[in-house]
PDB file of C-alpha atoms in Angstrom:
ATOM      1  CA  MET A   1     -17.942  34.487 -31.369  1.00  0.00           C
ATOM      2  CA  CYS A   2     -16.803  37.253 -29.429  1.00  0.00           C
ATOM      3  CA  GLY A   3     -13.129  36.481 -28.530  1.00  0.00           C
ATOM      4  CA  ARG A   4     -12.972  34.742 -25.189  1.00  0.00           C
ATOM      5  CA  TYR A   5     -13.017  31.270 -24.063  1.00  0.00           C
ATOM      6  CA  ALA A   6     -11.801  28.580 -21.636  1.00  0.00           C
ATOM      7  CA  THR A   7      -9.837  25.740 -21.732  1.00  0.00           C
ATOM      8  CA  THR A   8      -8.713  24.361 -18.429  1.00  0.00           C
ATOM      9  CA  ARG A   9      -7.797  20.305 -19.066  1.00  0.00           C
ATOM     10  CA  SER A  10      -4.152  19.405 -18.350  1.00  0.00           C
ATOM     11  CA  ALA A  11      -1.894  17.988 -21.009  1.00  0.00           C
ATOM     12  CA  GLY A  12      -2.016  14.873 -20.106  1.00  0.00           C
ATOM     13  CA  ASP A  13      -5.911  14.801 -19.851  1.00  0.00           C
ATOM     14  CA  LEU A  14      -6.233  16.422 -23.461  1.00  0.00           C
ATOM     15  CA  SER A  15      -3.813  13.862 -24.970  1.00  0.00           C
ATOM     16  CA  ALA A  16      -6.008  11.131 -23.364  1.00  0.00           C
ATOM     17  CA  LEU A  17      -9.292  12.359 -24.382  1.00  0.00           C
ATOM     18  CA  PHE A  18      -7.901  13.197 -28.124  1.00  0.00           C
ATOM     19  CA  GLU A  19      -5.380  10.525 -28.200  1.00  0.00           C
ATOM     20  CA  SER A  20      -2.937  12.389 -29.159  1.00  0.00           C
ATOM     21  CA  TYR A  21       0.867  12.417 -28.312  1.00  0.00           C
ATOM     22  CA  ASP A  22       1.854  15.469 -26.075  1.00  0.00           C
ATOM     23  CA  GLU A  23       4.513  17.877 -27.375  1.00  0.00           C
ATOM     24  CA  THR A  24       3.602  20.564 -24.980  1.00  0.00           C
ATOM     25  CA  ASP A  25       6.393  20.337 -22.599  1.00  0.00           C
ATOM     26  CA  GLY A  26       4.263  21.380 -19.530  1.00  0.00           C
ATOM     27  CA  ALA A  27       3.512  24.517 -21.484  1.00  0.00           C
ATOM     28  CA  VAL A  28      -0.694  23.795 -20.726  1.00  0.00           C
ATOM     29  CA  GLY A  29      -1.850  25.260 -17.839  1.00  0.00           C
ATOM     30  CA  PRO A  30      -5.871  26.189 -17.040  1.00  0.00           C
ATOM     31  CA  ASP A  31      -7.414  29.163 -18.519  1.00  0.00           C
ATOM     32  CA  PHE A  32     -10.484  30.337 -17.748  1.00  0.00           C
ATOM     33  CA  ASN A  33     -10.555  33.711 -19.931  1.00  0.00           C
ATOM     34  CA  VAL A  34      -8.617  33.022 -23.328  1.00  0.00           C
ATOM     35  CA  ALA A  35      -7.985  36.302 -24.892  1.00  0.00           C
ATOM     36  CA  PRO A  36      -6.503  36.688 -28.656  1.00  0.00           C
ATOM     37  CA  THR A  37      -2.804  36.060 -29.240  1.00  0.00           C
ATOM     38  CA  ASP A  38      -2.872  33.913 -25.730  1.00  0.00           C
ATOM     39  CA  PRO A  39      -0.974  30.519 -26.171  1.00  0.00           C
ATOM     40  CA  VAL A  40      -3.165  27.577 -25.684  1.00  0.00           C
ATOM     41  CA  PRO A  41      -3.460  24.086 -26.941  1.00  0.00           C
ATOM     42  CA  LEU A  42      -4.495  22.586 -29.864  1.00  0.00           C
ATOM     43  CA  VAL A  43      -4.391  19.182 -31.596  1.00  0.00           C
ATOM     44  CA  ARG A  44      -3.201  18.900 -35.083  1.00  0.00           C
ATOM     45  CA  LEU A  45      -1.654  15.844 -37.390  1.00  0.00           C
ATOM     46  CA  ALA A  46       2.155  15.336 -37.060  1.00  0.00           C
ATOM     47  CA  PRO A  47       4.363  14.575 -40.758  1.00  0.00           C
ATOM     48  CA  GLU A  48       4.755  11.041 -38.878  1.00  0.00           C
ATOM     49  CA  GLY A  49       0.373  10.835 -38.969  1.00  0.00           C
ATOM     50  CA  HIS A  50      -0.166  10.563 -35.404  1.00  0.00           C
ATOM     51  CA  ARG A  51      -2.029  13.295 -33.792  1.00  0.00           C
ATOM     52  CA  ALA A  52       0.114  15.955 -31.431  1.00  0.00           C
ATOM     53  CA  LEU A  53      -1.060  18.046 -28.615  1.00  0.00           C
ATOM     54  CA  SER A  54       0.767  21.388 -29.259  1.00  0.00           C
ATOM     55  CA  VAL A  55       0.679  24.965 -28.315  1.00  0.00           C
ATOM     56  CA  GLY A  56      -0.419  27.756 -30.523  1.00  0.00           C
ATOM     57  CA  ARG A  57      -1.271  31.164 -30.543  1.00  0.00           C
ATOM     58  CA  TRP A  58      -4.396  32.524 -31.076  1.00  0.00           C
ATOM     59  CA  GLY A  59      -4.796  34.033 -34.049  1.00  0.00           C
ATOM     60  CA  LEU A  60      -3.618  32.866 -37.369  1.00  0.00           C
ATOM     61  CA  VAL A  61      -0.020  34.665 -38.898  1.00  0.00           C
ATOM     62  CA  PRO A  62       0.009  33.170 -42.598  1.00  0.00           C
ATOM     63  CA  HIS A  63       3.580  32.065 -43.702  1.00  0.00           C
ATOM     64  CA  TRP A  64       3.983  35.225 -46.232  1.00  0.00           C
ATOM     65  CA  SER A  65       3.242  37.907 -43.606  1.00  0.00           C
ATOM     66  CA  ARG A  66       5.927  40.247 -42.649  1.00  0.00           C
ATOM     67  CA  SER A  67       4.760  40.995 -39.441  1.00  0.00           C
ATOM     68  CA  ALA A  68       2.826  39.009 -36.457  1.00  0.00           C
ATOM     69  CA  GLY A  69       0.763  42.067 -35.368  1.00  0.00           C
ATOM     70  CA  GLY A  70      -2.363  41.691 -37.178  1.00  0.00           C
ATOM     71  CA  ALA A  71      -2.911  38.347 -35.249  1.00  0.00           C
ATOM     72  CA  ALA A  72      -5.282  39.630 -32.745  1.00  0.00           C
ATOM     73  CA  ARG A  73      -7.709  40.506 -35.849  1.00  0.00           C
ATOM     74  CA  MET A  74      -7.430  36.900 -37.270  1.00  0.00           C
ATOM     75  CA  ILE A  75      -8.608  34.974 -34.594  1.00  0.00           C
ATOM     76  CA  ASN A  76     -11.848  33.968 -36.253  1.00  0.00           C
ATOM     77  CA  ALA A  77     -12.490  32.734 -39.890  1.00  0.00           C
ATOM     78  CA  ARG A  78     -15.577  32.645 -41.721  1.00  0.00           C
ATOM     79  CA  ALA A  79     -16.992  29.162 -42.805  1.00  0.00           C
ATOM     80  CA  GLU A  80     -18.659  31.050 -45.366  1.00  0.00           C
ATOM     81  CA  THR A  81     -15.367  32.582 -47.098  1.00  0.00           C
ATOM     82  CA  ILE A  82     -12.293  30.318 -45.874  1.00  0.00           C
ATOM     83  CA  ALA A  83     -11.737  28.369 -49.101  1.00  0.00           C
ATOM     84  CA  THR A  84     -11.412  31.334 -51.000  1.00  0.00           C
ATOM     85  CA  SER A  85      -9.619  33.469 -48.332  1.00  0.00           C
ATOM     86  CA  ARG A  86      -5.442  34.069 -49.310  1.00  0.00           C
ATOM     87  CA  ALA A  87      -4.578  34.172 -45.595  1.00  0.00           C
ATOM     88  CA  TYR A  88      -6.946  30.951 -44.204  1.00  0.00           C
ATOM     89  CA  ALA A  89      -7.382  28.692 -47.642  1.00  0.00           C
ATOM     90  CA  PRO A  90      -3.937  27.148 -47.691  1.00  0.00           C
ATOM     91  CA  SER A  91      -4.232  26.193 -44.108  1.00  0.00           C
ATOM     92  CA  PHE A  92      -7.873  24.974 -44.774  1.00  0.00           C
ATOM     93  CA  ALA A  93      -6.669  22.649 -47.412  1.00  0.00           C
ATOM     94  CA  ARG A  94      -3.598  21.682 -45.903  1.00  0.00           C
ATOM     95  CA  ARG A  95      -3.620  22.349 -42.231  1.00  0.00           C
ATOM     96  CA  ARG A  96      -6.625  21.735 -39.830  1.00  0.00           C
ATOM     97  CA  CYS A  97      -6.621  21.560 -36.284  1.00  0.00           C
ATOM     98  CA  LEU A  98      -8.756  20.602 -33.477  1.00  0.00           C
ATOM     99  CA  VAL A  99      -8.896  23.546 -30.629  1.00  0.00           C
ATOM    100  CA  PRO A 100     -10.253  22.200 -27.058  1.00  0.00           C
ATOM    101  CA  ALA A 101     -12.149  24.053 -25.320  1.00  0.00           C
ATOM    102  CA  ASP A 102     -14.845  23.773 -22.104  1.00  0.00           C
ATOM    103  CA  GLY A 103     -16.990  26.286 -23.187  1.00  0.00           C
ATOM    104  CA  TRP A 104     -16.727  30.279 -24.865  1.00  0.00           C
ATOM    105  CA  TYR A 105     -18.298  33.670 -23.905  1.00  0.00           C
ATOM    106  CA  GLU A 106     -20.943  35.460 -25.730  1.00  0.00           C
ATOM    107  CA  TRP A 107     -22.358  38.850 -24.416  1.00  0.00           C
ATOM    108  CA  VAL A 108     -26.043  40.367 -24.838  1.00  0.00           C
ATOM    109  CA  ARG A 109     -26.935  43.738 -24.564  1.00  0.00           C
ATOM    110  CA  GLY A 110     -30.227  43.934 -22.456  1.00  0.00           C
ATOM    111  CA  PRO A 111     -32.379  46.733 -21.063  1.00  0.00           C
ATOM    112  CA  GLY A 112     -30.346  50.081 -20.418  1.00  0.00           C
ATOM    113  CA  GLY A 113     -27.612  49.097 -22.953  1.00  0.00           C
ATOM    114  CA  ARG A 114     -25.980  46.695 -20.035  1.00  0.00           C
ATOM    115  CA  ARG A 115     -24.066  43.851 -21.700  1.00  0.00           C
ATOM    116  CA  GLN A 116     -24.719  40.378 -19.694  1.00  0.00           C
ATOM    117  CA  PRO A 117     -21.935  37.693 -20.496  1.00  0.00           C
ATOM    118  CA  PHE A 118     -23.350  34.157 -21.057  1.00  0.00           C
ATOM    119  CA  TYR A 119     -21.052  30.889 -20.883  1.00  0.00           C
ATOM    120  CA  LEU A 120     -21.621  28.472 -23.227  1.00  0.00           C
ATOM    121  CA  THR A 121     -20.739  24.939 -22.289  1.00  0.00           C
ATOM    122  CA  PRO A 122     -21.532  21.100 -22.543  1.00  0.00           C
ATOM    123  CA  ALA A 123     -24.191  20.350 -19.674  1.00  0.00           C
ATOM    124  CA  ASP A 124     -22.593  17.385 -19.038  1.00  0.00           C
ATOM    125  CA  GLY A 125     -19.140  19.178 -18.607  1.00  0.00           C
ATOM    126  CA  SER A 126     -17.510  16.844 -21.675  1.00  0.00           C
ATOM    127  CA  VAL A 127     -14.913  18.493 -23.935  1.00  0.00           C
ATOM    128  CA  LEU A 128     -15.594  20.897 -26.844  1.00  0.00           C
ATOM    129  CA  ALA A 129     -13.484  20.850 -30.099  1.00  0.00           C
ATOM    130  CA  PHE A 130     -13.694  24.168 -32.104  1.00  0.00           C
ATOM    131  CA  ALA A 131     -12.974  23.245 -35.961  1.00  0.00           C
ATOM    132  CA  GLY A 132      -9.409  25.148 -36.250  1.00  0.00           C
ATOM    133  CA  ILE A 133      -6.903  25.978 -38.937  1.00  0.00           C
ATOM    134  CA  TRP A 134      -3.376  26.444 -38.041  1.00  0.00           C
ATOM    135  CA  SER A 135       0.241  28.062 -39.760  1.00  0.00           C
ATOM    136  CA  LEU A 136       3.867  28.368 -38.815  1.00  0.00           C
ATOM    137  CA  TRP A 137       5.211  31.572 -39.503  1.00  0.00           C
ATOM    138  CA  GLU A 138       9.190  32.000 -39.282  1.00  0.00           C
ATOM    139  CA  ALA A 139      10.461  34.721 -37.066  1.00  0.00           C
ATOM    140  CA  ALA A 140      14.020  35.116 -37.000  1.00  0.00           C
ATOM    141  CA  GLY A 141      14.566  31.241 -37.258  1.00  0.00           C
ATOM    142  CA  SER A 142      11.979  30.664 -34.735  1.00  0.00           C
ATOM    143  CA  PRO A 143       8.611  29.245 -36.023  1.00  0.00           C
ATOM    144  CA  LEU A 144       6.026  30.458 -34.158  1.00  0.00           C
ATOM    145  CA  LEU A 145       2.773  28.043 -34.336  1.00  0.00           C
ATOM    146  CA  THR A 146      -0.130  30.077 -34.713  1.00  0.00           C
ATOM    147  CA  PHE A 147      -4.150  29.345 -35.359  1.00  0.00           C
ATOM    148  CA  SER A 148      -7.759  30.378 -36.182  1.00  0.00           C
ATOM    149  CA  VAL A 149     -11.021  29.198 -35.028  1.00  0.00           C
ATOM    150  CA  LEU A 150     -13.839  28.681 -37.708  1.00  0.00           C
ATOM    151  CA  THR A 151     -16.910  30.496 -37.151  1.00  0.00           C
ATOM    152  CA  THR A 152     -20.538  29.870 -38.757  1.00  0.00           C
ATOM    153  CA  PRO A 153     -23.955  31.100 -38.510  1.00  0.00           C
ATOM    154  CA  ALA A 154     -25.629  30.294 -35.195  1.00  0.00           C
ATOM    155  CA  VAL A 155     -28.009  27.431 -35.260  1.00  0.00           C
ATOM    156  CA  GLY A 156     -31.392  26.878 -33.484  1.00  0.00           C
ATOM    157  CA  GLU A 157     -31.465  28.490 -29.791  1.00  0.00           C
ATOM    158  CA  LEU A 158     -27.836  29.711 -29.932  1.00  0.00           C
ATOM    159  CA  ALA A 159     -28.874  32.272 -32.669  1.00  0.00           C
ATOM    160  CA  GLU A 160     -30.221  34.282 -29.481  1.00  0.00           C
ATOM    161  CA  VAL A 161     -27.314  34.696 -28.074  1.00  0.00           C
ATOM    162  CA  HIS A 162     -25.061  35.746 -31.270  1.00  0.00           C
ATOM    163  CA  ASP A 163     -25.388  35.523 -34.714  1.00  0.00           C
ATOM    164  CA  ARG A 164     -22.117  33.423 -35.220  1.00  0.00           C
ATOM    165  CA  MET A 165     -20.661  30.564 -33.417  1.00  0.00           C
ATOM    166  CA  PRO A 166     -17.720  28.451 -33.709  1.00  0.00           C
ATOM    167  CA  LEU A 167     -17.823  25.515 -35.901  1.00  0.00           C
ATOM    168  CA  LEU A 168     -17.910  22.688 -33.370  1.00  0.00           C
ATOM    169  CA  LEU A 169     -17.239  19.050 -34.024  1.00  0.00           C
ATOM    170  CA  PRO A 170     -18.663  16.265 -32.212  1.00  0.00           C
ATOM    171  CA  ARG A 171     -16.300  13.472 -31.499  1.00  0.00           C
ATOM    172  CA  GLU A 172     -17.106  11.355 -34.510  1.00  0.00           C
ATOM    173  CA  ARG A 173     -16.137  14.062 -36.663  1.00  0.00           C
ATOM    174  CA  TRP A 174     -12.666  14.778 -35.503  1.00  0.00           C
ATOM    175  CA  ALA A 175     -10.505  12.200 -37.307  1.00  0.00           C
ATOM    176  CA  GLY A 176     -12.344  13.538 -40.546  1.00  0.00           C
ATOM    177  CA  TRP A 177     -11.430  17.459 -39.508  1.00  0.00           C
ATOM    178  CA  LEU A 178      -7.881  16.116 -39.035  1.00  0.00           C
ATOM    179  CA  ALA A 179      -7.320  14.025 -41.933  1.00  0.00           C
ATOM    180  CA  PRO A 180      -6.075  14.909 -45.614  1.00  0.00           C
ATOM    181  CA  THR A 181      -8.823  15.295 -48.110  1.00  0.00           C
ATOM    182  CA  ASP A 182      -9.618  16.876 -51.810  1.00  0.00           C
ATOM    183  CA  ASP A 183     -12.876  18.342 -50.648  1.00  0.00           C
ATOM    184  CA  PRO A 184     -12.279  20.201 -47.222  1.00  0.00           C
ATOM    185  CA  ALA A 185     -15.494  22.208 -47.964  1.00  0.00           C
ATOM    186  CA  ALA A 186     -17.800  19.311 -47.261  1.00  0.00           C
ATOM    187  CA  LEU A 187     -16.277  19.461 -43.752  1.00  0.00           C
ATOM    188  CA  LEU A 188     -18.179  22.407 -42.736  1.00  0.00           C
ATOM    189  CA  ALA A 189     -21.414  21.239 -41.710  1.00  0.00           C
ATOM    190  CA  PRO A 190     -22.848  22.486 -38.339  1.00  0.00           C
ATOM    191  CA  PRO A 191     -23.241  19.984 -35.741  1.00  0.00           C
ATOM    192  CA  PRO A 192     -26.541  18.277 -35.623  1.00  0.00           C
ATOM    193  CA  ALA A 193     -29.549  20.192 -33.754  1.00  0.00           C
ATOM    194  CA  ASP A 194     -29.696  17.214 -31.185  1.00  0.00           C
ATOM    195  CA  TRP A 195     -26.324  17.278 -30.014  1.00  0.00           C
ATOM    196  CA  LEU A 196     -26.409  21.228 -29.565  1.00  0.00           C
ATOM    197  CA  ALA A 197     -29.388  20.852 -27.393  1.00  0.00           C
ATOM    198  CA  GLY A 198     -27.068  19.262 -24.589  1.00  0.00           C
ATOM    199  CA  LEU A 199     -25.235  22.919 -24.463  1.00  0.00           C
ATOM    200  CA  GLU A 200     -25.712  24.839 -21.061  1.00  0.00           C
ATOM    201  CA  VAL A 201     -26.402  28.882 -22.107  1.00  0.00           C
ATOM    202  CA  ARG A 202     -25.173  30.328 -18.559  1.00  0.00           C
ATOM    203  CA  PRO A 203     -25.007  33.485 -17.086  1.00  0.00           C
ATOM    204  CA  VAL A 204     -21.821  34.771 -15.715  1.00  0.00           C
ATOM    205  CA  SER A 205     -20.026  37.813 -14.227  1.00  0.00           C
ATOM    206  CA  PRO A 206     -19.231  41.052 -15.899  1.00  0.00           C
ATOM    207  CA  ALA A 207     -15.573  40.241 -14.451  1.00  0.00           C
ATOM    208  CA  VAL A 208     -14.821  38.144 -17.623  1.00  0.00           C
ATOM    209  CA  GLY A 209     -14.577  41.281 -19.870  1.00  0.00           C
ATOM    210  CA  ASP A 210     -11.579  42.260 -18.070  1.00  0.00           C
ATOM    211  CA  VAL A 211      -8.657  40.346 -19.601  1.00  0.00           C
ATOM    212  CA  ARG A 212      -6.743  40.372 -16.367  1.00  0.00           C
ATOM    213  CA  ASN A 213      -8.864  38.165 -14.829  1.00  0.00           C
ATOM    214  CA  ASP A 214      -8.910  34.479 -14.504  1.00  0.00           C
ATOM    215  CA  GLY A 215     -10.118  31.555 -12.404  1.00  0.00           C
ATOM    216  CA  PRO A 216     -13.031  29.231 -11.791  1.00  0.00           C
ATOM    217  CA  GLY A 217     -15.197  31.861 -10.806  1.00  0.00           C
ATOM    218  CA  LEU A 218     -15.699  33.212 -14.110  1.00  0.00           C
ATOM    219  CA  ILE A 219     -17.959  30.090 -15.143  1.00  0.00           C
ATOM    220  CA  VAL A 220     -19.721  30.247 -11.838  1.00  0.00           C
ATOM    221  CA  ARG A 221     -23.870  30.980 -12.972  1.00  0.00           C
ATOM    222  CA  VAL A 222     -24.888  34.022 -11.479  1.00  0.00           C
ATOM    223  CA  PRO A 223     -28.212  35.388 -11.165  1.00  0.00           C
ATOM    224  CA  LEU A 224     -29.801  37.881 -13.820  1.00  0.00           C
ATOM    225  CA  ALA A 225     -30.949  41.343 -12.531  1.00  0.00           C
ATOM    226  CA  ARG A 226     -34.788  41.326 -12.152  1.00  0.00           C
ATOM    227  CA  GLU A 227     -35.810  43.407 -15.197  1.00  0.00           C
ATOM    228  CA  GLU A 228     -33.641  41.395 -17.657  1.00  0.00           C
ATOM    229  CA  ALA A 229     -34.914  38.300 -16.153  1.00  0.00           C
ATOM    230  CA  ASP A 230     -38.264  39.516 -17.217  1.00  0.00           C
ATOM    231  CA  THR A 231     -37.370  40.184 -20.861  1.00  0.00           C
ATOM    232  CA  GLU A 232     -35.434  38.119 -23.091  1.00  0.00           C
ATOM    233  CA  MET A 233     -32.628  38.003 -21.217  1.00  0.00           C
ATOM    234  CA  THR A 234     -33.827  35.070 -20.433  1.00  0.00           C
ATOM    235  CA  LEU A 235     -33.048  33.697 -23.692  1.00  0.00           C
ATOM    236  CA  PHE A 236     -34.912  30.115 -23.760  1.00  0.00           C
TER     237      PHE A 236
END
């Protein structure tokens, strides 16, 4: 996962989709080019046991960290080592979350070294849920909610785009991911192949490579250059 995704639904829509209480206080807005350390929505279990829609900063800061300066390097946590990592294991055991997304971006290097971005998104327009973990970091008495997205080896045709992908959770796995468990490692299975077949791999404009760019134009399909369309850049 290359570190960019899109989340454009309103807090009201996300609250309904994830059956969660909205505690974002109007801080959720459309973002077609989420980058590390950006504030974005996530869904977690509140202490009372209900689902809460919160705003967290992408890039986990462990509670014991002296500084939040390394957060941009902790946007993703590898599923293979998350249960044993000093930085991630405590959150994996007790503080798991769902990260709503419309899709994510990957880059493929083509002939001549040109990098073509692709947008991976459900073909039917439905919401995605990345498996995430969260932590609260105290800074001068003000808690900062941060999170990481779990990644796993890419499955099936998605491996032709990138060797890693976010751990995607179909709706029937949302409750289990959030619920307390004595065996969190059992939650790390990749989604089924028939579910992944519903994802579209869409070539998009190189403009997404600049974090200053935003807006729906970033996810519009663009034609591939002719020399790329005649090679592996067609992907599938």
